[in-house]
């Protein structure tokens, strides 16, 4: 979705066009806004407040990220050559947000990507017998943490100073 005027404030646009973007979000599962001048964590936070009644905090951390605003974090801070596989954000947590917001303030000069998939379609592609077995048996998450300097989850992400 693009504004009539480049740099237009997204928050009033969201209020004025709520039926349009909410229907598009329900249909597609994701929206891309370009040209609205969202150029800082503060500007992004205004959009979050305008479109969400509540949001989940980043408590059960799984990857290294840096807070850059009110409940706004950098993307996972992995080396550029590492690939982050497609996943459901915070699916390992006891609570998760219903909406995710991404904002690119400074684009990478090379590489960089944020692939998205409509998980409704992913789920539909899994054979019914497998889905039924998960529904019947349930599942359990088991988290494994590495050590400082290892790529991936480390106990240093937890709010503690000791292992």
Coordinates of C-alpha atoms in Angstrom, one line a residue, residues 38 44 101-106:
X38 CA 8.2 5.5 8.8
X44 CA 6.8 2.7 14.0
X101 CA 5.6 -5.1 12.5
X102 CA 8.8 -4.7 10.5
X103 CA 10.4 -1.4 9.6
X104 CA 13.5 -0.9 7.5
X105 CA 15.2 2.4 8.4
X106 CA 18.5 1.6 6.7

